[in-house]
Structure formats: C-alpha cells, structure tokens
C-alpha cells in the first residue's frame, strides 16, 4: 500500500535541473540541425554542441528521434507564439493583424537564421518521416485556418469577394517559399524584401485603397534649390 509520502513523490514533476538539461539538449539539437541538417544530426554531434557526455541524452529522451522532434516542435511553437502575439497586438482590424503577422514572420524573435534553417529541414525531411510529416501538417492546417479567418473578415469589411481557403493557401506558400529562399540565397533575397512581398500580397487581395506603411512607395526626394 502506497504511503502519502510515496504518492507525493510519484506526483512530483521533473526537477529544475532535469528541465534545464532537457532545454539545453533541445537548444543544442536546434543549433545542430540548423548547422548540419536534420538527416545528418547524431547523438554525438548534439552532445558535443551541448557540452555533455553521450550518455546524458538517455536520461531525458527515449532516443535521438524524440529529441529531434522536440527541437522541431520547439522552433514551431516559438515562431507560432511570436506570430500570434503580434497579430493579437494589432486587434481589432483584421487587415492590420495580417500585416503584423507578416512582420513577425520575418523579424526576430519570431524568425532567426536558426529557425529558418530548422524549418527548411522540417519541410525537406517530412516526406520521409511520418512523425515530421504529422507535425508539418498540423502546423499548416492551424496556420491556414487562422489566416483564412483574418482574410475573410478583412475582405468582408471592404466588400471584397475572395476564396479564403485559396488565399490562405497561397499566402502560406508565399511565406514558406520566401523562408526557403532566405535560407538558400541570402545574396539575392533579404528579410526586408521578403516581408514587403507579403505586405503587397495582402494589399492586392484586399484591394486596399490605403496601402500598409511597409508596402507604400518611398516618398520622392526633395531637390535642393540651386544657389
């Protein structure tokens, strides 16, 4: 028969040190994935990145795959939280919420070089991993649903007819395609230009009479009078 003390011990969650070690390993895995790609990460490379012995992973994760999946989920969660927070801060105007969402999608802390690299690894590896594919599908189903609702509300406010599901699909692929471009070709694509492309897309879909600040054309320079 279990005593009250033994029952309390069983209910007790992981220790602070255990939580910190798990987080250290997840962050090391994120850096390792960003540097070397999902498929090439090993237990040894993760432990070397974290500065821990190889045996430590077994104390906190069932196997390497569980740790890598947690790393991918962490990046997706952090990016999603930054996007939601930015959109919520722009309430109640749904169009401004879309523009805020875009800005958060191409600036820290929502998006960083490491997050871009991990996302590209997720997208490119999902075809060969059912677990990754499940994460990938769930992220985009939720994302497109939320974006579609914002486009619907913004379009209704402007009396513009749209197919919200198609618009949200195209928008999500535009964002992801630009992320991939940023990861692959920083010499010709930068985050600022990528963000502006998405602002322009929203303005075109909504046929906005007033452009977003980010997509407006720069003001002409004033000429100095000749002496």
Short mmCIF file of C-alpha atoms in Angstrom, two decimals:
data_model
loop_
_atom_site.label_atom_id
_atom_site.label_comp_id
_atom_site.label_asym_id
_atom_site.label_seq_id
_atom_site.Cartn_x
_atom_site.Cartn_y
_atom_site.Cartn_z
CA UNK A 1 0.00 0.00 0.00
CA UNK A 2 1.41 3.38 -1.01
CA UNK A 3 2.07 5.86 1.76
CA UNK A 4 1.14 9.57 1.40
CA UNK A 5 4.86 10.36 1.11
CA UNK A 6 5.48 7.86 -1.69
CA UNK A 7 2.37 9.09 -3.54
CA UNK A 8 3.60 12.67 -3.31
CA UNK A 9 6.97 11.63 -4.75
CA UNK A 10 5.29 9.91 -7.69
CA UNK A 11 3.23 13.02 -8.46
CA UNK A 12 6.24 15.30 -8.25
CA UNK A 13 7.28 16.64 -11.65
CA UNK A 14 10.80 16.76 -13.10
CA UNK A 15 13.38 18.66 -11.10
CA UNK A 16 14.63 22.09 -12.09
CA UNK A 17 17.94 20.58 -13.17
CA UNK A 18 16.14 18.00 -15.33
CA UNK A 19 14.11 20.74 -17.00
CA UNK A 20 17.25 22.79 -17.64
CA UNK A 21 19.15 19.78 -19.04
CA UNK A 22 16.27 18.94 -21.39
CA UNK A 23 16.18 22.53 -22.57
CA UNK A 24 19.96 22.59 -23.05
CA UNK A 25 19.79 19.45 -25.19
CA UNK A 26 16.85 20.77 -27.23
CA UNK A 27 18.69 24.05 -27.91
CA UNK A 28 21.83 22.13 -28.86
CA UNK A 29 19.78 19.99 -31.23
CA UNK A 30 18.28 23.13 -32.80
CA UNK A 31 21.75 24.58 -33.41
CA UNK A 32 22.97 21.26 -34.75
CA UNK A 33 20.01 20.88 -37.13
CA UNK A 34 20.47 24.46 -38.32
CA UNK A 35 24.15 23.87 -39.00
CA UNK A 36 24.12 20.36 -40.44
CA UNK A 37 20.55 19.46 -41.44
CA UNK A 38 18.03 17.14 -39.78
CA UNK A 39 19.19 13.95 -41.51
CA UNK A 40 22.86 14.25 -40.53
CA UNK A 41 22.49 15.09 -36.83
CA UNK A 42 23.82 12.42 -34.46
CA UNK A 43 23.78 11.81 -30.72
CA UNK A 44 27.50 12.58 -30.65
CA UNK A 45 27.10 15.89 -32.51
CA UNK A 46 24.24 17.02 -30.26
CA UNK A 47 26.17 16.17 -27.10
CA UNK A 48 29.28 17.90 -28.42
CA UNK A 49 27.19 21.00 -29.17
CA UNK A 50 25.68 20.92 -25.66
CA UNK A 51 28.97 20.08 -23.96
CA UNK A 52 27.51 16.93 -22.36
CA UNK A 53 28.54 13.28 -22.38
CA UNK A 54 26.78 10.99 -24.87
CA UNK A 55 25.03 9.02 -22.15
CA UNK A 56 23.15 12.06 -20.86
CA UNK A 57 20.56 12.06 -23.67
CA UNK A 58 19.26 8.69 -22.46
CA UNK A 59 18.33 10.23 -19.09
CA UNK A 60 15.96 12.77 -20.63
CA UNK A 61 14.85 11.37 -24.01
CA UNK A 62 13.90 7.89 -25.18
CA UNK A 63 16.11 8.21 -28.26
CA UNK A 64 17.64 10.68 -30.70
CA UNK A 65 14.44 10.88 -32.77
CA UNK A 66 12.41 12.02 -29.75
CA UNK A 67 14.93 14.78 -29.04
CA UNK A 68 14.98 15.94 -32.68
CA UNK A 69 11.19 16.02 -32.81
CA UNK A 70 11.14 18.11 -29.64
CA UNK A 71 13.63 20.50 -31.23
CA UNK A 72 11.42 20.92 -34.30
CA UNK A 73 8.30 21.38 -32.14
CA UNK A 74 10.10 24.00 -30.05
CA UNK A 75 11.01 26.07 -33.11
CA UNK A 76 7.46 25.80 -34.48
CA UNK A 77 5.98 26.77 -31.09
CA UNK A 78 8.25 29.80 -30.67
CA UNK A 79 7.55 31.03 -34.19
CA UNK A 80 3.82 30.46 -33.77
CA UNK A 81 3.74 32.31 -30.45
CA UNK A 82 5.57 35.33 -31.88
CA UNK A 83 3.15 35.48 -34.82
CA UNK A 84 0.04 35.16 -32.63
CA UNK A 85 1.28 37.78 -30.16
CA UNK A 86 1.96 40.25 -32.97
CA UNK A 87 -1.42 39.65 -34.59
CA UNK A 88 -3.27 39.97 -31.27
CA UNK A 89 -1.47 43.25 -30.54
CA UNK A 90 -2.90 44.69 -33.79
CA UNK A 91 -6.54 43.88 -32.93
CA UNK A 92 -9.30 44.55 -33.83
CA UNK A 93 -8.56 45.40 -37.51
CA UNK A 94 -8.06 42.05 -39.33
CA UNK A 95 -6.04 43.65 -42.15
CA UNK A 96 -3.62 45.21 -39.69
CA UNK A 97 -3.45 41.86 -37.89
CA UNK A 98 -2.34 40.25 -41.17
CA UNK A 99 0.33 42.91 -41.66
CA UNK A 100 1.53 42.47 -38.07
CA UNK A 101 1.63 38.71 -38.59
CA UNK A 102 3.81 39.22 -41.66
CA UNK A 103 6.24 41.49 -39.84
CA UNK A 104 6.64 38.92 -37.05
CA UNK A 105 7.25 36.22 -39.67
CA UNK A 106 10.40 37.90 -40.95
CA UNK A 107 11.91 39.52 -37.87
CA UNK A 108 13.33 38.26 -34.55
CA UNK A 109 12.35 36.76 -32.21
CA UNK A 110 9.77 35.13 -34.46
CA UNK A 111 12.25 34.25 -37.16
CA UNK A 112 16.02 33.88 -36.90
CA UNK A 113 18.66 32.21 -39.04
CA UNK A 114 18.44 29.11 -36.84
CA UNK A 115 14.65 28.94 -37.05
CA UNK A 116 14.74 29.34 -40.84
CA UNK A 117 17.28 26.53 -41.13
CA UNK A 118 15.29 24.19 -38.87
CA UNK A 119 12.08 24.96 -40.77
CA UNK A 120 13.73 24.17 -44.09
CA UNK A 121 14.99 20.90 -42.61
CA UNK A 122 11.45 20.09 -41.44
CA UNK A 123 9.92 20.84 -44.85
CA UNK A 124 12.55 18.89 -46.76
CA UNK A 125 12.54 15.84 -44.43
CA UNK A 126 8.78 15.49 -43.85
CA UNK A 127 8.36 13.36 -46.99
CA UNK A 128 10.48 10.58 -45.47
CA UNK A 129 9.35 10.79 -41.83
CA UNK A 130 5.72 10.23 -40.83
CA UNK A 131 6.33 11.88 -37.47
CA UNK A 132 7.75 15.00 -39.10
CA UNK A 133 5.00 14.95 -41.72
CA UNK A 134 2.38 14.89 -38.95
CA UNK A 135 3.96 17.92 -37.25
CA UNK A 136 4.21 19.72 -40.59
CA UNK A 137 0.56 19.05 -41.49
CA UNK A 138 -0.76 20.11 -38.10
CA UNK A 139 1.20 23.37 -38.15
CA UNK A 140 -0.07 24.39 -41.58
CA UNK A 141 -3.68 23.32 -41.00
CA UNK A 142 -3.83 25.54 -37.92
CA UNK A 143 -1.94 28.39 -39.62
CA UNK A 144 -4.06 28.45 -42.79
CA UNK A 145 -7.25 28.25 -40.79
CA UNK A 146 -6.33 31.31 -38.73
CA UNK A 147 -5.04 33.28 -41.71
CA UNK A 148 -8.13 32.37 -43.72
CA UNK A 149 -10.40 33.75 -40.99
CA UNK A 150 -8.46 37.03 -40.93
CA UNK A 151 -8.65 37.36 -44.72
CA UNK A 152 -12.39 36.62 -44.61
CA UNK A 153 -13.06 39.30 -42.02
CA UNK A 154 -10.84 41.85 -43.76
CA UNK A 155 -12.45 41.16 -47.14
CA UNK A 156 -15.98 41.42 -45.74
CA UNK A 157 -15.12 44.78 -44.17
CA UNK A 158 -14.06 46.00 -47.64
CA UNK A 159 -16.86 44.28 -49.55
CA UNK A 160 -14.31 42.23 -51.50
CA UNK A 161 -15.17 38.69 -52.64
CA UNK A 162 -12.41 36.12 -52.05
CA UNK A 163 -11.95 32.37 -51.74
CA UNK A 164 -10.45 32.37 -48.25
CA UNK A 165 -9.05 28.84 -48.39
CA UNK A 166 -7.23 29.50 -51.68
CA UNK A 167 -5.96 32.87 -50.48
CA UNK A 168 -4.67 31.36 -47.23
CA UNK A 169 -3.01 28.50 -49.09
CA UNK A 170 -1.25 30.87 -51.49
CA UNK A 171 -0.25 33.15 -48.62
CA UNK A 172 1.23 30.30 -46.57
CA UNK A 173 3.22 29.02 -49.55
CA UNK A 174 4.45 32.53 -50.30
CA UNK A 175 5.73 32.88 -46.74
CA UNK A 176 7.34 29.44 -46.71
CA UNK A 177 8.85 29.89 -50.16
CA UNK A 178 10.46 33.13 -49.04
CA UNK A 179 11.80 31.43 -45.90
CA UNK A 180 13.38 28.76 -48.08
CA UNK A 181 14.79 31.44 -50.35
CA UNK A 182 16.28 33.26 -47.38
CA UNK A 183 17.96 30.06 -46.22
CA UNK A 184 19.29 29.17 -49.68
CA UNK A 185 20.16 32.51 -51.24
CA UNK A 186 20.83 35.41 -48.91
CA UNK A 187 22.80 37.19 -51.65
CA UNK A 188 19.64 38.00 -53.64
CA UNK A 189 16.85 37.71 -51.04
CA UNK A 190 16.73 39.58 -47.75
CA UNK A 191 14.16 39.53 -44.97
CA UNK A 192 13.04 43.11 -45.60
CA UNK A 193 12.23 42.49 -49.27
CA UNK A 194 10.55 39.18 -48.39
CA UNK A 195 8.35 40.93 -45.84
CA UNK A 196 7.36 43.62 -48.35
CA UNK A 197 6.33 40.97 -50.89
CA UNK A 198 3.86 39.57 -48.36
CA UNK A 199 2.51 43.02 -47.47
CA UNK A 200 1.92 43.65 -51.17
CA UNK A 201 0.08 40.35 -51.48
CA UNK A 202 -2.33 41.27 -48.69
CA UNK A 203 -2.96 44.71 -50.21
CA UNK A 204 -3.62 43.22 -53.65
CA UNK A 205 -6.02 40.60 -52.32
CA UNK A 206 -7.96 43.09 -50.25
CA UNK A 207 -7.79 45.77 -52.96
CA UNK A 208 -6.84 48.14 -50.19
CA UNK A 209 -7.24 51.82 -51.01
CA UNK A 210 -4.71 52.67 -48.35
CA UNK A 211 -1.52 50.65 -48.54
CA UNK A 212 0.23 49.32 -45.49
CA UNK A 213 3.15 51.51 -44.38
CA UNK A 214 5.65 48.82 -45.31
CA UNK A 215 4.32 48.41 -48.86
CA UNK A 216 3.89 52.08 -49.68
CA UNK A 217 6.25 53.59 -52.23
CA UNK A 218 9.04 55.74 -50.77
CA UNK A 219 8.43 59.48 -50.86
CA UNK A 220 10.32 61.33 -53.60
CA UNK A 221 13.42 63.20 -52.50
CA UNK A 222 13.22 66.96 -52.40
CA UNK A 223 15.51 68.80 -54.75
CA UNK A 224 17.78 71.32 -53.23
CA UNK A 225 17.45 74.82 -54.68
CA UNK A 226 20.34 75.94 -56.80
CA UNK A 227 22.41 78.69 -55.30
#
